[in-house]
Short mmCIF file of C-alpha atoms in Angstrom, two decimals:
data_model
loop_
_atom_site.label_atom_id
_atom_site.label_comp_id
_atom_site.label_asym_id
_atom_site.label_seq_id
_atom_site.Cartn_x
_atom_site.Cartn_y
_atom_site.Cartn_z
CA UNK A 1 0.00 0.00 0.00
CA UNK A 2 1.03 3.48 -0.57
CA UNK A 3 2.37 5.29 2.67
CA UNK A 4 2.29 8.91 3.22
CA UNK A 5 4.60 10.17 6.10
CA UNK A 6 2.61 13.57 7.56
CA UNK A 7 4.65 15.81 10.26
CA UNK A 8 2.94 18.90 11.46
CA UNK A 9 3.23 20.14 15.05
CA UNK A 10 -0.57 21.09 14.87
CA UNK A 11 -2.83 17.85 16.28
CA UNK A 12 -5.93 19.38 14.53
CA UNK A 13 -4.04 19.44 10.70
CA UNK A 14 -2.32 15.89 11.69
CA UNK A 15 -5.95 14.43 12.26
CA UNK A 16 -7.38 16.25 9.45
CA UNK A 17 -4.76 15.22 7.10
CA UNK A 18 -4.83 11.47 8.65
CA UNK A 19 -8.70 11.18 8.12
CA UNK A 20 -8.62 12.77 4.24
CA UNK A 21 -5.43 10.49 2.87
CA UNK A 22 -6.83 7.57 4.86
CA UNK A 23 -10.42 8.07 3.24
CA UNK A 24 -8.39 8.29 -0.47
CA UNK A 25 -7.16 4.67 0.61
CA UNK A 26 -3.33 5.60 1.45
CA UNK A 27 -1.87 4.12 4.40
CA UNK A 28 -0.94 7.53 6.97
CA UNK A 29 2.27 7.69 9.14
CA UNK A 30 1.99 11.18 11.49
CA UNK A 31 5.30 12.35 13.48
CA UNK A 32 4.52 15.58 15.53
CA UNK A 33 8.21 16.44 15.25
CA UNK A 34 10.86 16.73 12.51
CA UNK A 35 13.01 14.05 14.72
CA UNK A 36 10.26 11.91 14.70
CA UNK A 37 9.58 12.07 10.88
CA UNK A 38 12.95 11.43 10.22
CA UNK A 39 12.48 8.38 12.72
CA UNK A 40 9.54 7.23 10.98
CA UNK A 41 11.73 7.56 7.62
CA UNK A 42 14.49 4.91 9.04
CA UNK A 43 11.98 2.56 9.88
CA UNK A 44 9.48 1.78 7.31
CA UNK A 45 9.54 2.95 3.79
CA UNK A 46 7.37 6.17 2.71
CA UNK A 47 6.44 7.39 -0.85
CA UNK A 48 5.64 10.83 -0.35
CA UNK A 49 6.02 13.23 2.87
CA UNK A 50 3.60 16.54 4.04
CA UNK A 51 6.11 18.86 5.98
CA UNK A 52 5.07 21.46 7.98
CA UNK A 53 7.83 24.29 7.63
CA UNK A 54 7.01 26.24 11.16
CA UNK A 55 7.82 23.73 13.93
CA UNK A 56 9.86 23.91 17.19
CA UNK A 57 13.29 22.46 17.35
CA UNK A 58 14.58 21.72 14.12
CA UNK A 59 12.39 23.30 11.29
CA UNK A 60 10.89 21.75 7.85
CA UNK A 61 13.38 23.07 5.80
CA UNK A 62 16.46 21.66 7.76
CA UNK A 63 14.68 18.39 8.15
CA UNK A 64 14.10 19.34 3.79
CA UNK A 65 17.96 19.02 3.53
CA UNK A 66 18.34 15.93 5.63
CA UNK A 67 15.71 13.79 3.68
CA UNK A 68 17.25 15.24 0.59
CA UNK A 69 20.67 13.79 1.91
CA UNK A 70 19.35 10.26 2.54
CA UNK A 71 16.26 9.66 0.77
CA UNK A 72 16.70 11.75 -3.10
CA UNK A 73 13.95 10.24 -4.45
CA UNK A 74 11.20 11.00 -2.07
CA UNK A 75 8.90 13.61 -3.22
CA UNK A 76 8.16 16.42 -0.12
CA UNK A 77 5.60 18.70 -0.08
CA UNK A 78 6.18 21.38 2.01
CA UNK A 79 2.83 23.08 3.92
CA UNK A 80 2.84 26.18 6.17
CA UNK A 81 0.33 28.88 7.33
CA UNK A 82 2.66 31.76 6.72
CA UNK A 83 3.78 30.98 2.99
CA UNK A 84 5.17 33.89 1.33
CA UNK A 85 7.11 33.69 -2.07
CA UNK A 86 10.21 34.02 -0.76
CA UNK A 87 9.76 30.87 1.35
CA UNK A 88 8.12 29.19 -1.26
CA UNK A 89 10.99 29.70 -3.74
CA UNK A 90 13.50 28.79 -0.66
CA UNK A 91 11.29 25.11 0.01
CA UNK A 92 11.74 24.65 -3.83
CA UNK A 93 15.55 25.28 -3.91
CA UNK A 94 16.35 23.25 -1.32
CA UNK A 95 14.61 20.53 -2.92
CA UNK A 96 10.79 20.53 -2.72
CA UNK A 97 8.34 19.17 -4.74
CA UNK A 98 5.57 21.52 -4.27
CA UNK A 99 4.76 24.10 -1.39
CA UNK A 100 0.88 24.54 -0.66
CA UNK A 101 -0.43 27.12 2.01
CA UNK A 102 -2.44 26.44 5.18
CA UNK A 103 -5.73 26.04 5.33
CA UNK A 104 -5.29 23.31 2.57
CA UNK A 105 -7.68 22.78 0.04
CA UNK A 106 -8.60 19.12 -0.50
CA UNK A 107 -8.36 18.80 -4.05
CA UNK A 108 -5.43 20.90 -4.53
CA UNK A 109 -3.93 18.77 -1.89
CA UNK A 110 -4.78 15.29 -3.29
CA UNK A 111 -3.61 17.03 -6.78
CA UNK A 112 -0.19 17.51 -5.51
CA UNK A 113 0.07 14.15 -3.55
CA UNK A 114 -0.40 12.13 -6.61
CA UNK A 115 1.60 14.23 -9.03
CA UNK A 116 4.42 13.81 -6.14
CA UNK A 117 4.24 9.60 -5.73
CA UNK A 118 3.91 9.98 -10.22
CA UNK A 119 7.13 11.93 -9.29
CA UNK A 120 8.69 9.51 -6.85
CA UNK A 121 7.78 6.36 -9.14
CA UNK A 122 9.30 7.50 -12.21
CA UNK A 123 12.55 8.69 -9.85
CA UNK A 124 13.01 5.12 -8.46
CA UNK A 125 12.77 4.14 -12.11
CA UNK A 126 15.11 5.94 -13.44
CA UNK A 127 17.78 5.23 -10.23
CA UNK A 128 16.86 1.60 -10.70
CA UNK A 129 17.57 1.72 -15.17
CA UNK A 130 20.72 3.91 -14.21
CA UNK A 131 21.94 1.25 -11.59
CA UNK A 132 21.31 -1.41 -14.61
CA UNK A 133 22.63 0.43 -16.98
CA UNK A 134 25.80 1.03 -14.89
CA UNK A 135 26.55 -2.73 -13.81
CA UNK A 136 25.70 -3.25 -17.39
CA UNK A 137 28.58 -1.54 -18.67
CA UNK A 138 31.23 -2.45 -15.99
CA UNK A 139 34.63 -4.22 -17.17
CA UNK A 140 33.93 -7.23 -14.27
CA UNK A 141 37.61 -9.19 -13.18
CA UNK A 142 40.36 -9.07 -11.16
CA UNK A 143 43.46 -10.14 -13.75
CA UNK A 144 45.81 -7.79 -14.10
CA UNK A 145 44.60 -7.14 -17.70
CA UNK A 146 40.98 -6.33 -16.27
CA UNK A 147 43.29 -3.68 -14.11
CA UNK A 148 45.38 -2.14 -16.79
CA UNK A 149 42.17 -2.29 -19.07
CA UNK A 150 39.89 -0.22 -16.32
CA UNK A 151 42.83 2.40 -15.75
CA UNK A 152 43.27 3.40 -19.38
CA UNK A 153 39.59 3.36 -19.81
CA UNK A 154 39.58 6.22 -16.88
CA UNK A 155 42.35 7.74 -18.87
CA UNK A 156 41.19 8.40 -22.46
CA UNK A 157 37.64 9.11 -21.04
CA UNK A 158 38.87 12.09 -19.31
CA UNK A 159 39.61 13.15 -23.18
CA UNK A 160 38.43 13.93 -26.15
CA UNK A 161 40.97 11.47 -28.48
CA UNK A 162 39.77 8.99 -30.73
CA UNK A 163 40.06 4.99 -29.51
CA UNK A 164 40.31 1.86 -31.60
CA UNK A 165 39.68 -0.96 -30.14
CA UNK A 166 41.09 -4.33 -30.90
CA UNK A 167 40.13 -7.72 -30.03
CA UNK A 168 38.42 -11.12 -31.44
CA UNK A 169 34.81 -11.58 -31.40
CA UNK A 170 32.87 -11.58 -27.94
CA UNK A 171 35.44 -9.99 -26.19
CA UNK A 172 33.42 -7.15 -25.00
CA UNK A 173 34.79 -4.23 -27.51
CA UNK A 174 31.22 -2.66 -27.30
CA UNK A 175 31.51 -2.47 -23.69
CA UNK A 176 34.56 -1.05 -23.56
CA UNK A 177 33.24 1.44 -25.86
CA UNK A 178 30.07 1.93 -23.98
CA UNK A 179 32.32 2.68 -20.73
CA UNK A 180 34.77 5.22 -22.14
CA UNK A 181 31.16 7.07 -23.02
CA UNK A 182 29.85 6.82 -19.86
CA UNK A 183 33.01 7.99 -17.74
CA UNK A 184 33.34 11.08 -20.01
CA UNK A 185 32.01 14.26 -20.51
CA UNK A 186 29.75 13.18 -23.01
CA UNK A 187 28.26 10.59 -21.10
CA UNK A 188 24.83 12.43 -20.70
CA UNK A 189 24.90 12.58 -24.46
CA UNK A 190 23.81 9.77 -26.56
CA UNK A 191 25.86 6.50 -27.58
CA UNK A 192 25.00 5.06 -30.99
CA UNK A 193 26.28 1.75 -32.44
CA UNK A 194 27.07 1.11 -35.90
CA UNK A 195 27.85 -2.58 -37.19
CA UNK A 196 29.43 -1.90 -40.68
CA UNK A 197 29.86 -5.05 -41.14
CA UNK A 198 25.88 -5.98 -40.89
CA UNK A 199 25.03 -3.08 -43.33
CA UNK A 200 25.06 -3.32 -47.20
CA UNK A 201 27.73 -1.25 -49.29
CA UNK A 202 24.75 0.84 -50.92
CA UNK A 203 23.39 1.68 -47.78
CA UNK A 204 25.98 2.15 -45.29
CA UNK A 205 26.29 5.51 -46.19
CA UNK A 206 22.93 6.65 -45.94
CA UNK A 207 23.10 5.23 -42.60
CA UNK A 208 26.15 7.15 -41.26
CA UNK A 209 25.76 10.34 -42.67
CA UNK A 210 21.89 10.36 -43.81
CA UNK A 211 20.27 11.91 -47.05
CA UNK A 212 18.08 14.23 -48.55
CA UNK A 213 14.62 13.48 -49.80
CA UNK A 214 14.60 12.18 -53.27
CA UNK A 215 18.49 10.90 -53.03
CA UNK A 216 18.02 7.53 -54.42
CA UNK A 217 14.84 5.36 -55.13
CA UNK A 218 12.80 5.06 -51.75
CA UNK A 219 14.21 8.08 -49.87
CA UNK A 220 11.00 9.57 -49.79
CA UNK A 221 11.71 12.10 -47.05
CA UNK A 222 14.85 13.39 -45.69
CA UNK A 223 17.04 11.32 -42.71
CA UNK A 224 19.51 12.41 -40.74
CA UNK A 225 22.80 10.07 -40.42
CA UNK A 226 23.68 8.84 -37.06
CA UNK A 227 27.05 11.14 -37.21
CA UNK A 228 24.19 14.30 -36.85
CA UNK A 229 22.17 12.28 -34.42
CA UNK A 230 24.89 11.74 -32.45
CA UNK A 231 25.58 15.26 -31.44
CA UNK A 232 26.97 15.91 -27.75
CA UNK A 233 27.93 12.13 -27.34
CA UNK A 234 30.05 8.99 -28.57
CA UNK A 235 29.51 7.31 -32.23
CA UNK A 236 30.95 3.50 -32.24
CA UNK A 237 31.98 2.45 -35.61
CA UNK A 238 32.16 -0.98 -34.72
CA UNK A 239 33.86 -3.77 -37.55
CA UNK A 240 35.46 -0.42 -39.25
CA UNK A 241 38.08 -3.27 -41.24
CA UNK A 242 34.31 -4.30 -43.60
CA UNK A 243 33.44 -0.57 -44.11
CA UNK A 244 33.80 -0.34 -47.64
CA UNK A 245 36.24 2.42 -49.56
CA UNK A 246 34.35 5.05 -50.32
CA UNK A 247 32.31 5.12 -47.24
CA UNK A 248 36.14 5.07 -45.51
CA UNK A 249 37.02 8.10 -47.69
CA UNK A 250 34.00 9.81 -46.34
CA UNK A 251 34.60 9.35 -42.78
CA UNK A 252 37.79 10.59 -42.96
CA UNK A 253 36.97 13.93 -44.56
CA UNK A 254 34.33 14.19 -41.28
CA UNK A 255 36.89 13.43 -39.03
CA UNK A 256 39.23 16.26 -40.55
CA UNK A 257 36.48 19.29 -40.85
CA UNK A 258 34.00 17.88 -38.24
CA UNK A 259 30.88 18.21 -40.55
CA UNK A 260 29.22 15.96 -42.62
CA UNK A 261 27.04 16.09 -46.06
CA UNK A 262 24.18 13.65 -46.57
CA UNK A 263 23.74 11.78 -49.45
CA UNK A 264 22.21 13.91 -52.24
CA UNK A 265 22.78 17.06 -50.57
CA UNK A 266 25.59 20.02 -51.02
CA UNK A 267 25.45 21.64 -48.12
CA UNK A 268 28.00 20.74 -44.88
CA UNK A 269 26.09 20.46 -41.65
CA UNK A 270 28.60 20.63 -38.60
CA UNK A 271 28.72 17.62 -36.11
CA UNK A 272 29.89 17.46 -32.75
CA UNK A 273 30.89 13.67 -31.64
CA UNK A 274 33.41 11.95 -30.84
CA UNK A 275 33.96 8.49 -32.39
CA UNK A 276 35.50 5.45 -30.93
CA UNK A 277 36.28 2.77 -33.74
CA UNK A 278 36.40 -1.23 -33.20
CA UNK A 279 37.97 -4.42 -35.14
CA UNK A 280 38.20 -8.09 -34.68
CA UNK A 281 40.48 -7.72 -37.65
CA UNK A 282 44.03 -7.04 -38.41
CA UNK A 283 43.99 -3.43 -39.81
CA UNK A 284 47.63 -3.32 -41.03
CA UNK A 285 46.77 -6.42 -43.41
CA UNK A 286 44.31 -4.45 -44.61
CA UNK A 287 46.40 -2.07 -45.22
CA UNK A 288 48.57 -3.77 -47.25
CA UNK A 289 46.09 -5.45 -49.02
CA UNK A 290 44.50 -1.83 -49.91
CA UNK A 291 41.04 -2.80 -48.48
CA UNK A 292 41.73 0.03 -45.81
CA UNK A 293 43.12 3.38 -45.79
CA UNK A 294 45.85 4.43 -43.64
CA UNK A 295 45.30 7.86 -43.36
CA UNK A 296 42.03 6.53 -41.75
CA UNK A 297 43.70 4.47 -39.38
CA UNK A 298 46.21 6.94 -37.78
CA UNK A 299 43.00 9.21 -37.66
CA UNK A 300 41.01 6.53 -35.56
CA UNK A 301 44.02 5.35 -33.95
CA UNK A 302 45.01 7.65 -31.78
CA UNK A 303 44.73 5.49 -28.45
CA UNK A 304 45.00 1.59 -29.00
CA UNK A 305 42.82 -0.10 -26.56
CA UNK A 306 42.99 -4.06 -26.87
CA UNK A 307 40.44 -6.45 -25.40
CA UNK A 308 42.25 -9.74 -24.21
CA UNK A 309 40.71 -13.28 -24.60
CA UNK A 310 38.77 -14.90 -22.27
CA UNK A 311 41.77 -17.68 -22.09
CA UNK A 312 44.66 -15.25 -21.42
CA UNK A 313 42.50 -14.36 -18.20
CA UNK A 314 40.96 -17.55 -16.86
CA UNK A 315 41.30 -16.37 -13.33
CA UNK A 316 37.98 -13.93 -14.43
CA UNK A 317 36.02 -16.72 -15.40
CA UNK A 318 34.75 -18.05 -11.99
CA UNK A 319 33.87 -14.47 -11.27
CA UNK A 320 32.43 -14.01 -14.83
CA UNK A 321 30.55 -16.98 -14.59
CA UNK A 322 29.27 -16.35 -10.83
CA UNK A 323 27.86 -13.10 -12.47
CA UNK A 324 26.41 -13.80 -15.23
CA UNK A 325 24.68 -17.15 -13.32
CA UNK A 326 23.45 -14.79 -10.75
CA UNK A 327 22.16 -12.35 -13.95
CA UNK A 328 20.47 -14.80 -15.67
CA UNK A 329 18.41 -16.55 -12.58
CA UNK A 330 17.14 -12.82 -11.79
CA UNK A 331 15.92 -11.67 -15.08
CA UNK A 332 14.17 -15.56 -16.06
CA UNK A 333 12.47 -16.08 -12.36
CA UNK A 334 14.34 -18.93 -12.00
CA UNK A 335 15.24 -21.52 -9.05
CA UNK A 336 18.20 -20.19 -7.37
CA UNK A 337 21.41 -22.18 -8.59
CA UNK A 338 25.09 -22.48 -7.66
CA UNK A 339 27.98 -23.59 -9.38
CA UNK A 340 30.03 -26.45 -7.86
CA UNK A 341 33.75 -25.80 -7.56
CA UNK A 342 34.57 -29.01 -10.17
CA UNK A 343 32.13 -27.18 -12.58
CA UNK A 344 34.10 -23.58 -11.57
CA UNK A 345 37.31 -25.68 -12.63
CA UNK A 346 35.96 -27.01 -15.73
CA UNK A 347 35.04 -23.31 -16.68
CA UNK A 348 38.54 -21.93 -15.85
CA UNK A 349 40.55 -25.10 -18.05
CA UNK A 350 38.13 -24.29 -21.24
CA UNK A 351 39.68 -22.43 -23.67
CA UNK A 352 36.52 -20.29 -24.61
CA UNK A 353 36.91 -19.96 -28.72
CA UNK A 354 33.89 -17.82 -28.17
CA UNK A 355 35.61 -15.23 -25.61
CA UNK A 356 32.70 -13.78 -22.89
CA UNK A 357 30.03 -13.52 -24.98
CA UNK A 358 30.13 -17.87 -25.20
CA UNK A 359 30.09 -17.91 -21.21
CA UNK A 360 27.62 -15.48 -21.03
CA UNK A 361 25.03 -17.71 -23.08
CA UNK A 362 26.21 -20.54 -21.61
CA UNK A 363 25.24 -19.27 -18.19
CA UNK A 364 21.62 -18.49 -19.90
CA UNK A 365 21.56 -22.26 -20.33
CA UNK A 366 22.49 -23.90 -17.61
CA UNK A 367 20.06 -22.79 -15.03
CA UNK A 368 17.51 -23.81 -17.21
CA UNK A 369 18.40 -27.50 -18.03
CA UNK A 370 20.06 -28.57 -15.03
CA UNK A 371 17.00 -29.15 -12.13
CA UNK A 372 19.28 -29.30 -8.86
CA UNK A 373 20.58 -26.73 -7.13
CA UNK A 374 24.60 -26.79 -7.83
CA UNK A 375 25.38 -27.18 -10.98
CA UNK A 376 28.22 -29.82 -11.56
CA UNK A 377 31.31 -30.55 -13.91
CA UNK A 378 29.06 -33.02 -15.88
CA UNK A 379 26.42 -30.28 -16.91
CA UNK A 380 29.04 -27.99 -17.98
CA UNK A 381 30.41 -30.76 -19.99
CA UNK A 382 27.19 -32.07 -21.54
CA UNK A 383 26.65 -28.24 -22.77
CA UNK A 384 30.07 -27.79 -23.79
CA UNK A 385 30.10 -30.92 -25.64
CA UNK A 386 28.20 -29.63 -29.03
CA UNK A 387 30.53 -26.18 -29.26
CA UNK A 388 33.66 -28.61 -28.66
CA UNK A 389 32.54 -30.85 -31.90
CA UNK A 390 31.74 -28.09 -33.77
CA UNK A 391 35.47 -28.03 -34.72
CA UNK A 392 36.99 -30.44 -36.67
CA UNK A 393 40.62 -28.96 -35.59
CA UNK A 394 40.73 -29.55 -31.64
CA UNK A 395 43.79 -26.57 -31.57
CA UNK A 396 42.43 -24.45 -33.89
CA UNK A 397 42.45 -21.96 -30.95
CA UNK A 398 45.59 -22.51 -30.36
CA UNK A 399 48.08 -19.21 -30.85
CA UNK A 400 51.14 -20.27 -29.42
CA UNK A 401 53.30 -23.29 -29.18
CA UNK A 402 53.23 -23.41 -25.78
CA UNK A 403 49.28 -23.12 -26.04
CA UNK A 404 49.61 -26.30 -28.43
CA UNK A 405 51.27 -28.14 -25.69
CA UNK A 406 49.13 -27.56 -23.03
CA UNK A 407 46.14 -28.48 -24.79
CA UNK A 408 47.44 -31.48 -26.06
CA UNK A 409 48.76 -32.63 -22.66
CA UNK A 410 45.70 -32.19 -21.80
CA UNK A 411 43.93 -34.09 -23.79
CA UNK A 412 46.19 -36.92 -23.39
CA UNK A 413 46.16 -36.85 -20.25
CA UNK A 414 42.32 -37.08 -20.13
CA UNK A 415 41.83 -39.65 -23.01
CA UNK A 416 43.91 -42.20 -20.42
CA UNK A 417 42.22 -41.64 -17.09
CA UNK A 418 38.76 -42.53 -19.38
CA UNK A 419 40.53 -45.52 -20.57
CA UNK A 420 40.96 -46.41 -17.33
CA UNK A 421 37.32 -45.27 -16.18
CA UNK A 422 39.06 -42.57 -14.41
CA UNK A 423 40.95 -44.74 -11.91
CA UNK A 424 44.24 -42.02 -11.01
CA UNK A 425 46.67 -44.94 -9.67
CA UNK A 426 46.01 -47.18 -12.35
CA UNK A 427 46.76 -44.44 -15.40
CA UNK A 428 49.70 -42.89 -13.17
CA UNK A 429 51.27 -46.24 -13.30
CA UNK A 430 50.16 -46.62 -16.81
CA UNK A 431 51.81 -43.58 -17.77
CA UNK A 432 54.96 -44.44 -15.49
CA UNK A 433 54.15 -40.70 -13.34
CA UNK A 434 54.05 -40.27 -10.11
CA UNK A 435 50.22 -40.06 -8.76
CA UNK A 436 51.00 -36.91 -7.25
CA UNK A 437 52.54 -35.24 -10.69
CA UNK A 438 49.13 -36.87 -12.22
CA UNK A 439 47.03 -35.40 -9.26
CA UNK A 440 48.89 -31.74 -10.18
CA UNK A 441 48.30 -32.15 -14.16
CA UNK A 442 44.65 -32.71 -13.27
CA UNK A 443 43.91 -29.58 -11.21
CA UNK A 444 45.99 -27.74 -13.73
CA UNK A 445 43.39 -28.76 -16.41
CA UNK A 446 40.08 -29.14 -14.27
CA UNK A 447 40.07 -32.62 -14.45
CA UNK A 448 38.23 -34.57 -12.18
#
């Protein structure tokens, strides 16, 4: 039920105001005392307050300031039987919703409660979208990668230079782009996403810089491109190694003058945005190969920002996967589930071809098909299974020799203790090792 918290010094308005909210089915809380409505705040939780601003001891507009301090969204209304403009403008400053005069009429009281909990909804709302929109965009780990990553984030945002971003596909380039927005100045402005490698050749254009009516065959009115529409914030061009030449040529002419002319048109319209660029590709192939302009990349790469592989830091992916569990569970209504530290280690020896974006949906799985409550090494496995045989080439996501090794010790290693239905002492003997070397190989690789 909706609460209203009323403080007034005055028995006869506290009764009156009691008996009129009650009667419009809201549940009343009265305090005769600032101190006591502040009370009455830490206990129980209110949706809109009635503050008287004459009272003895500490006045409404002190106790004002204090609510504003701990409870921001809570709409007050401040009443008082000497209301001049000057205190009115004062009540409003200091963070009021609305400031009626004593005697109170009933329906311009009622008016200004509901308009003040329509207030206080839509400012838990917006708290609660900010506070997902925030955990959204946070670089999660501890590895010291995750560290450097987070500290030149906090750099470049503080600036205006353009970022490229480099890393292989579901590494979280989008996010990193996404957080350099929102930790700079512009991150009140808007963030648009472009995917030039999802848009056609003939219309990739149109879509970055717009056009006028009449431009081609079905531009029936005039659009603007999303380098105009992304005035006062960040434009991510993200796959820029598939945008084709001449769009490339483009984008470098509105990187040099900062304006941009839409497609059929012959007139410049300024822009102000800064754009942060992304690959999964190597752009100095490219390069050589002709397929993408140098001038073009020193423009865009003016701060290098790489996004490591999920394998280079495993010791994220317990956290990762905790998260993303945890994530998942919430926004499905499902049965609460845990992960079992043999299913943690099975996580942590994959090599994850499909970076965070593969653990992510593989978290949306799991709490769905497994039915008890920790989820163990052989669910992981039984999900794992079908992206593992989608390879014919077990090392194909292998970069290094030493990676090479390690994954086929591994294997090894593995294929032997299921030849010998997993007994250890039998394979270590089988394999002339000693059990304890054998029990060390297996924790290495999450083996068990």
């Amino acid at each position: 039920m909706t609460r209203i918290l009323v403080v007034d010094d005055e028995p006869a308005i506290r009764d009156t105001l009691r008996m009129l909210l009650a009667y419009e089915r809201f549940e009343v809380v009265v305090a005769e005392t600032a101190r006591d409505g502040l009370a009455a705040l830490g206990k129980e939780e209110v949706h809109a307050c009635l503050l008287d601003i004459k009272m003895p001891g500490m006045d409404g507009l002190e106790c004002l300031l204090k609510i504003r301090e701990s409870w921001p969204d809570l709409p007050v209304i401040m009443i008082s039987a000497h209301g001049t403009v000057a205190t009115a403008v004062e009540a409003t400053r200091k963070g009021a919703f609305d400031f009626l005069e004593k005697p109170l009429d009933r329906d311009r009281l009622l008016l200004a409660v509901r308009n003040a909990l329509s207030q206080g909804n839509l400012s838990r709302e917006n708290r609660v979208l900010r506070e997902r929109i925030r955990t959204q965009t946070a670089i999660l780990g501890e590895s010291a990668c995750v560290h450097a990553l987070r500290e030149l984030i906090r750099r470049v945002a503080a600036t205006e230079v353009r970022v490229l971003i480099t890393g292989e596909n579901g590494t979280g380039k989008e996010l990193i782009a996404r957080s350099i927005h929102e930790q700079s100045a512009r991150g009140a402005g808007p963030f648009l996403a472009v995917n030039c490698a999802a848009l056609p050749a003939e219309l990739i254009e149109s879509e970055l810089f717009g056009h006028e009516e009449g431009a081609f065959t079905g531009a029936s009115a005039r659009r603007v491109g999303k380098f105009e529409a992304a005035r006062g914030g960040t434009l991510f061009l993200d796959e820029i190694g598939d945008m084709p030449l001449p769009a490339q040529a483009k984008v470098l002419r509105v990187l040099e003058e900062n304006s941009v002319q839409r497609v059929g048109g012959n007139k410049n319209v300024a822009v102000d945005v800064r754009v942060v660029a992304a690959t999964n590709k190597d752009l100095q192939e490219l390069i050589q190969a002709r397929t993408f302009r140098e001038d073009l990349f020193f423009r865009l790469n003016v701060v290098p920002v790489h996004a490591a592989p999920l394998r280079d830091r495993a010791e994220d992916v317990p956290l990762l996967a905790r998260h993303f569990l945890h994530e998942s569970i919430r926004r499905h209504g499902l049965p609460v589930r845990r992960l079992g530290e043999d299913a943690l280690a099975r996580l942590t020896a994959y090599r994850w071809p499909g970076n965070v974006r593969e653990l992510r949906n593989l978290m949306e799985r799991l709490p769905i098909i497994v039915d008890g409550e920790v989820i163990a090494a052989p669910d992981v496995d039984r999900v794992l299974q079908p992206t593992r045989s989608a390879s014919h080439d077990p090392f194909v996501q292998c970069r290094t020799y030493e990676e090479f090794k390690e994954a086929s010790e591994r294997m090894f290693i593995e294929a032997r203790l299921r030849a010998t239905d997993w007994n250890v002492s039998r394979t270590a003997e089988e394999l002339d090792m000693p059990r304890s070397n054998l029990y060390k190989k297996m924790e290495k690789f999450g083996l068990k």
